[in-house]
Amino acid sequence: MTEIDTTVPHSARIWNHWLGGKDNYPVDEAAGDAYTAVFPGIVTIARSSRAFLGRSIRYLVQEAGVRQFLDVGTGLPTVDNTHEVAQRHAPESRVVYVDNDPLVLAHARALLTSTPEGATAYEDLSLYEPDRILEAAARTLDLTRPTALILSGILGHVDGYERARGLVRALLAGLPSGSHLSLNEGSRGTDPAYEEAQDAYNETGAVPYFLRPVDEIEGYFEGLELVEPGVVSVPLWRPEPGTRPTPVGQHGGVGRKP
């Protein structure tokens, strides 16, 4: 197993810290707290993104009838992972997680839990290997049946929008009609303070994350039938009844492959 460097802050561990998780080190807390000192709203964005993921999976299980999930760029396990939400509502759900981060791999055992009726698997592969991802996923999923592709905050790490869009297309090409895409990404045009903080972070030499305009995030859904309300700031996507959500610089949606 690749040794994990606990002396350098790590984006997945910082995100885990913002979500209130425990899988991080003092160096990550320090980096995360330095970011929140500049832009406190990042914690809201992280938690809004996670809440969107949960609501979208619940929709896919309860309303779209999906029972198979391919979650690429999983990140560290925290509260309400994909398999937990899906299997809570449909115990027979089958989930494949894909990531190639040594830290995530070290925590894969926490992901590899499942209801007796369902299945959960972890594949150590890169987002940049869509054909290998599909080949590996087919060991656990029946890719002749509708499958939900989950891309949560991963495409911002891809340098070049067309390259990112090509990866989405390649993954969706291996899934049948009736499959869905659930995607959310950091966006430009809603929160200038977030944009300033993220641009400054990218200039530190850390692994960059590129915020993209909303129309480019919409472009990931080209050829799909968007589920209402379309691509919106994530708190506004099918919010819980009785809540009064406020937009953040994170947009997402769900689309169905015809």
Coordinates of C-alpha atoms in Angstrom, one line a residue:
M1 CA 0.0 0.0 0.0
T2 CA 1.3 3.5 -0.9
E3 CA 2.4 5.3 2.3
I4 CA 0.2 8.2 3.3
D5 CA 2.0 11.5 3.9
T6 CA 0.5 13.1 7.0
T7 CA 2.8 16.2 6.7
V8 CA 1.2 17.7 3.6
P9 CA -2.5 18.8 3.5
H10 CA -4.7 16.6 1.2
S11 CA -7.8 17.8 -0.5
A12 CA -9.9 14.8 0.3
R13 CA -9.0 15.0 4.0
I14 CA -9.7 18.8 4.0
W15 CA -13.1 18.1 2.5
N16 CA -13.7 15.4 5.1
H17 CA -12.8 18.0 7.8
W18 CA -15.3 20.5 6.4
L19 CA -18.0 17.7 6.4
G20 CA -17.3 17.1 10.1
G21 CA -15.5 13.8 9.5
K22 CA -12.6 12.4 11.5
D23 CA -10.5 10.9 8.7
N24 CA -8.0 13.8 8.6
Y25 CA -4.8 15.0 10.3
P26 CA -3.8 18.3 12.1
V27 CA -2.2 19.5 8.8
D28 CA -5.5 19.1 7.0
E29 CA -7.5 20.9 9.8
A30 CA -5.0 23.7 9.6
A31 CA -5.3 24.1 5.8
G32 CA -9.1 23.7 6.0
D33 CA -9.4 26.3 8.7
A34 CA -7.1 28.7 6.8
Y35 CA -9.4 28.4 3.8
T36 CA -12.6 28.9 5.9
A37 CA -10.9 32.0 7.5
V38 CA -10.8 33.5 4.0
F39 CA -14.2 32.1 2.9
P40 CA -16.4 30.6 5.7
G41 CA -19.0 29.6 3.1
I42 CA -16.9 26.6 1.9
V43 CA -18.3 24.5 4.8
T44 CA -21.9 25.3 3.6
I45 CA -20.9 24.4 0.0
A46 CA -19.3 21.1 1.1
R47 CA -22.4 20.1 3.1
S48 CA -24.8 21.3 0.5
S49 CA -23.0 19.2 -2.1
R50 CA -23.3 16.2 0.2
A51 CA -27.0 16.8 0.9
F52 CA -27.6 17.1 -2.9
L53 CA -26.0 13.7 -3.4
G54 CA -28.3 12.2 -0.8
R55 CA -31.4 13.7 -2.3
S56 CA -30.5 12.7 -5.8
I57 CA -29.8 9.1 -4.9
R58 CA -33.1 9.0 -3.0
Y59 CA -34.8 10.3 -6.2
L60 CA -33.1 7.7 -8.3
V61 CA -34.1 4.8 -6.1
Q62 CA -37.6 5.9 -5.1
E63 CA -38.8 7.6 -8.3
A64 CA -36.6 6.4 -11.1
G65 CA -36.4 2.8 -9.9
V66 CA -32.6 2.6 -10.2
R67 CA -30.8 -0.2 -8.3
Q68 CA -27.3 0.1 -9.6
F69 CA -24.8 2.9 -8.9
L70 CA -21.3 3.7 -10.3
D71 CA -19.7 6.4 -8.1
V72 CA -16.5 7.7 -9.7
G73 CA -14.2 9.9 -7.6
T74 CA -15.7 8.7 -4.4
G75 CA -13.5 10.5 -1.9
L76 CA -13.3 9.6 1.7
P77 CA -16.2 7.9 3.3
T78 CA -18.3 10.1 5.6
V79 CA -21.9 10.4 6.5
D80 CA -24.5 8.9 4.1
N81 CA -22.3 7.4 1.4
T82 CA -23.9 6.3 -1.8
H83 CA -24.5 2.7 -0.8
E84 CA -25.9 3.7 2.6
V85 CA -28.5 6.0 1.0
A86 CA -29.4 3.6 -1.8
Q87 CA -29.6 0.5 0.4
R88 CA -31.6 2.3 3.1
H89 CA -34.4 2.7 0.5
A90 CA -33.7 -0.4 -1.6
P91 CA -31.6 -3.0 0.2
E92 CA -30.9 -4.9 -3.0
S93 CA -29.0 -1.9 -4.5
R94 CA -25.6 -2.6 -5.9
V95 CA -22.8 0.0 -5.8
V96 CA -19.4 0.3 -7.3
Y97 CA -17.0 3.0 -6.0
V98 CA -14.1 4.1 -8.1
D99 CA -11.1 6.1 -6.8
N100 CA -7.3 5.9 -7.2
D101 CA -6.2 7.9 -4.2
P102 CA -4.1 5.9 -1.7
L103 CA -5.8 7.5 1.3
V104 CA -9.3 6.6 -0.1
L105 CA -8.0 3.0 -0.8
A106 CA -6.8 2.8 2.8
H107 CA -10.4 3.6 3.9
A108 CA -12.0 1.3 1.3
R109 CA -12.8 -1.2 4.0
A110 CA -15.2 1.4 5.4
L111 CA -17.0 1.5 2.0
L112 CA -17.0 -2.2 1.5
T113 CA -20.1 -2.8 3.6
S114 CA -23.4 -3.9 2.2
T115 CA -26.8 -5.2 3.0
P116 CA -27.0 -9.0 2.5
E117 CA -29.4 -8.4 -0.5
G118 CA -27.1 -5.9 -2.2
A119 CA -23.5 -5.5 -3.1
T120 CA -20.7 -2.9 -2.6
A121 CA -17.4 -3.0 -4.4
Y122 CA -14.4 -0.7 -4.7
E123 CA -12.2 -0.4 -7.8
D124 CA -8.8 1.3 -7.6
L125 CA -8.9 3.1 -11.0
S126 CA -8.5 6.7 -12.3
L127 CA -11.3 8.8 -13.8
Y128 CA -9.0 9.0 -16.9
E129 CA -9.6 5.3 -17.6
P130 CA -13.3 5.2 -18.5
D131 CA -13.0 1.9 -20.4
R132 CA -11.3 0.2 -17.6
I133 CA -13.8 1.6 -15.1
L134 CA -16.7 0.2 -17.1
E135 CA -15.0 -3.2 -17.5
A136 CA -14.3 -3.4 -13.7
A137 CA -17.8 -2.2 -12.8
A138 CA -19.3 -5.0 -14.9
R139 CA -17.9 -7.5 -12.4
T140 CA -20.5 -6.2 -9.8
L141 CA -23.1 -4.5 -11.9
D142 CA -25.2 -5.7 -14.8
L143 CA -24.5 -2.9 -17.3
T144 CA -27.3 -4.1 -19.6
R145 CA -29.6 -2.7 -16.9
P146 CA -30.1 1.0 -16.0
T147 CA -27.3 2.3 -13.8
A148 CA -26.7 5.7 -12.2
L149 CA -23.4 7.4 -12.8
I150 CA -22.4 9.6 -9.8
L151 CA -19.9 12.3 -10.4
S152 CA -19.8 14.5 -7.3
G153 CA -17.2 17.3 -7.3
I154 CA -14.6 15.3 -9.3
L155 CA -14.6 17.0 -12.8
G156 CA -13.3 20.3 -11.4
H157 CA -10.0 18.5 -11.0
V158 CA -9.8 17.8 -14.8
D159 CA -7.7 20.5 -16.5
G160 CA -9.7 21.4 -19.7
Y161 CA -13.4 21.5 -20.0
E162 CA -13.6 19.5 -23.3
R163 CA -11.5 16.8 -21.7
A164 CA -13.8 16.6 -18.7
R165 CA -16.9 16.5 -21.0
G166 CA -15.3 13.7 -23.0
L167 CA -14.8 11.6 -19.8
V168 CA -18.5 12.0 -19.0
R169 CA -19.5 11.0 -22.5
A170 CA -17.2 7.9 -22.5
L171 CA -18.6 6.7 -19.2
L172 CA -22.2 7.2 -20.2
A173 CA -21.6 5.5 -23.6
G174 CA -21.1 2.2 -21.7
L175 CA -24.5 2.5 -19.9
P176 CA -27.8 1.5 -21.4
S177 CA -31.0 3.6 -22.0
G178 CA -32.7 4.4 -18.8
S179 CA -29.4 5.1 -17.0
H180 CA -28.9 8.4 -15.2
L181 CA -26.2 10.9 -14.4
S182 CA -26.1 12.6 -11.0
L183 CA -23.5 15.4 -11.1
N184 CA -22.6 18.4 -9.1
E185 CA -19.6 20.8 -9.4
G186 CA -18.2 24.0 -8.1
S187 CA -19.6 26.9 -10.3
R188 CA -18.8 30.5 -11.3
G189 CA -21.4 33.2 -11.3
T190 CA -23.0 32.8 -7.9
D191 CA -20.5 33.6 -5.2
P192 CA -17.5 35.9 -6.0
A193 CA -16.0 35.3 -2.6
Y194 CA -15.8 31.5 -3.3
E195 CA -14.3 32.2 -6.7
E196 CA -11.6 34.4 -5.2
A197 CA -10.8 31.9 -2.5
Q198 CA -10.6 29.0 -4.8
D199 CA -8.5 30.8 -7.4
A200 CA -6.1 31.8 -4.6
Y201 CA -6.0 28.1 -3.4
N202 CA -5.2 26.9 -6.9
E203 CA -2.2 29.3 -7.0
T204 CA -0.6 27.7 -3.9
G205 CA 0.7 24.7 -5.8
A206 CA -2.0 22.4 -4.3
V207 CA -3.9 20.1 -6.7
P208 CA -6.1 22.6 -8.4
Y209 CA -9.9 22.5 -8.6
F210 CA -11.4 24.6 -11.4
L211 CA -14.8 26.3 -10.9
R212 CA -16.7 26.4 -14.2
P213 CA -19.6 28.5 -15.5
V214 CA -23.1 27.1 -15.1
D215 CA -23.6 26.6 -18.9
E216 CA -20.5 24.4 -18.9
I217 CA -21.9 22.3 -16.1
E218 CA -25.2 22.0 -18.1
G219 CA -23.0 20.8 -21.0
Y220 CA -22.2 17.7 -19.1
F221 CA -25.8 16.7 -19.5
E222 CA -25.8 17.0 -23.3
G223 CA -28.0 14.3 -24.9
L224 CA -29.7 13.5 -21.6
E225 CA -33.3 14.3 -20.5
L226 CA -32.9 16.6 -17.5
V227 CA -35.0 15.8 -14.4
E228 CA -36.8 18.9 -13.0
P229 CA -35.7 21.4 -11.9
G230 CA -32.7 21.0 -14.3
V231 CA -29.2 22.2 -13.4
V232 CA -29.5 24.5 -10.4
S233 CA -27.5 25.6 -7.4
V234 CA -27.5 22.4 -5.3
P235 CA -29.6 23.5 -2.4
L236 CA -32.4 24.4 -4.9
W237 CA -32.5 20.9 -6.4
R238 CA -35.7 19.2 -4.9
P239 CA -35.1 20.7 -1.4
E240 CA -36.6 19.1 1.6
P241 CA -40.2 20.3 2.3
G242 CA -40.4 23.3 4.7
T243 CA -36.8 24.4 4.0
R244 CA -35.8 27.8 2.6
P245 CA -32.6 27.1 0.7
T246 CA -30.1 29.7 -0.3
P247 CA -28.0 29.4 -3.5
V248 CA -24.3 28.5 -3.3
G249 CA -21.5 28.3 -5.9
Q250 CA -22.2 24.6 -6.5
H251 CA -24.5 23.5 -9.3
G252 CA -25.8 20.1 -10.1
G253 CA -28.6 18.1 -11.6
V254 CA -29.8 14.7 -12.7
G255 CA -30.3 13.5 -16.3
R256 CA -31.7 10.4 -17.9
K257 CA -30.2 8.7 -20.9
P258 CA -33.0 8.2 -23.5

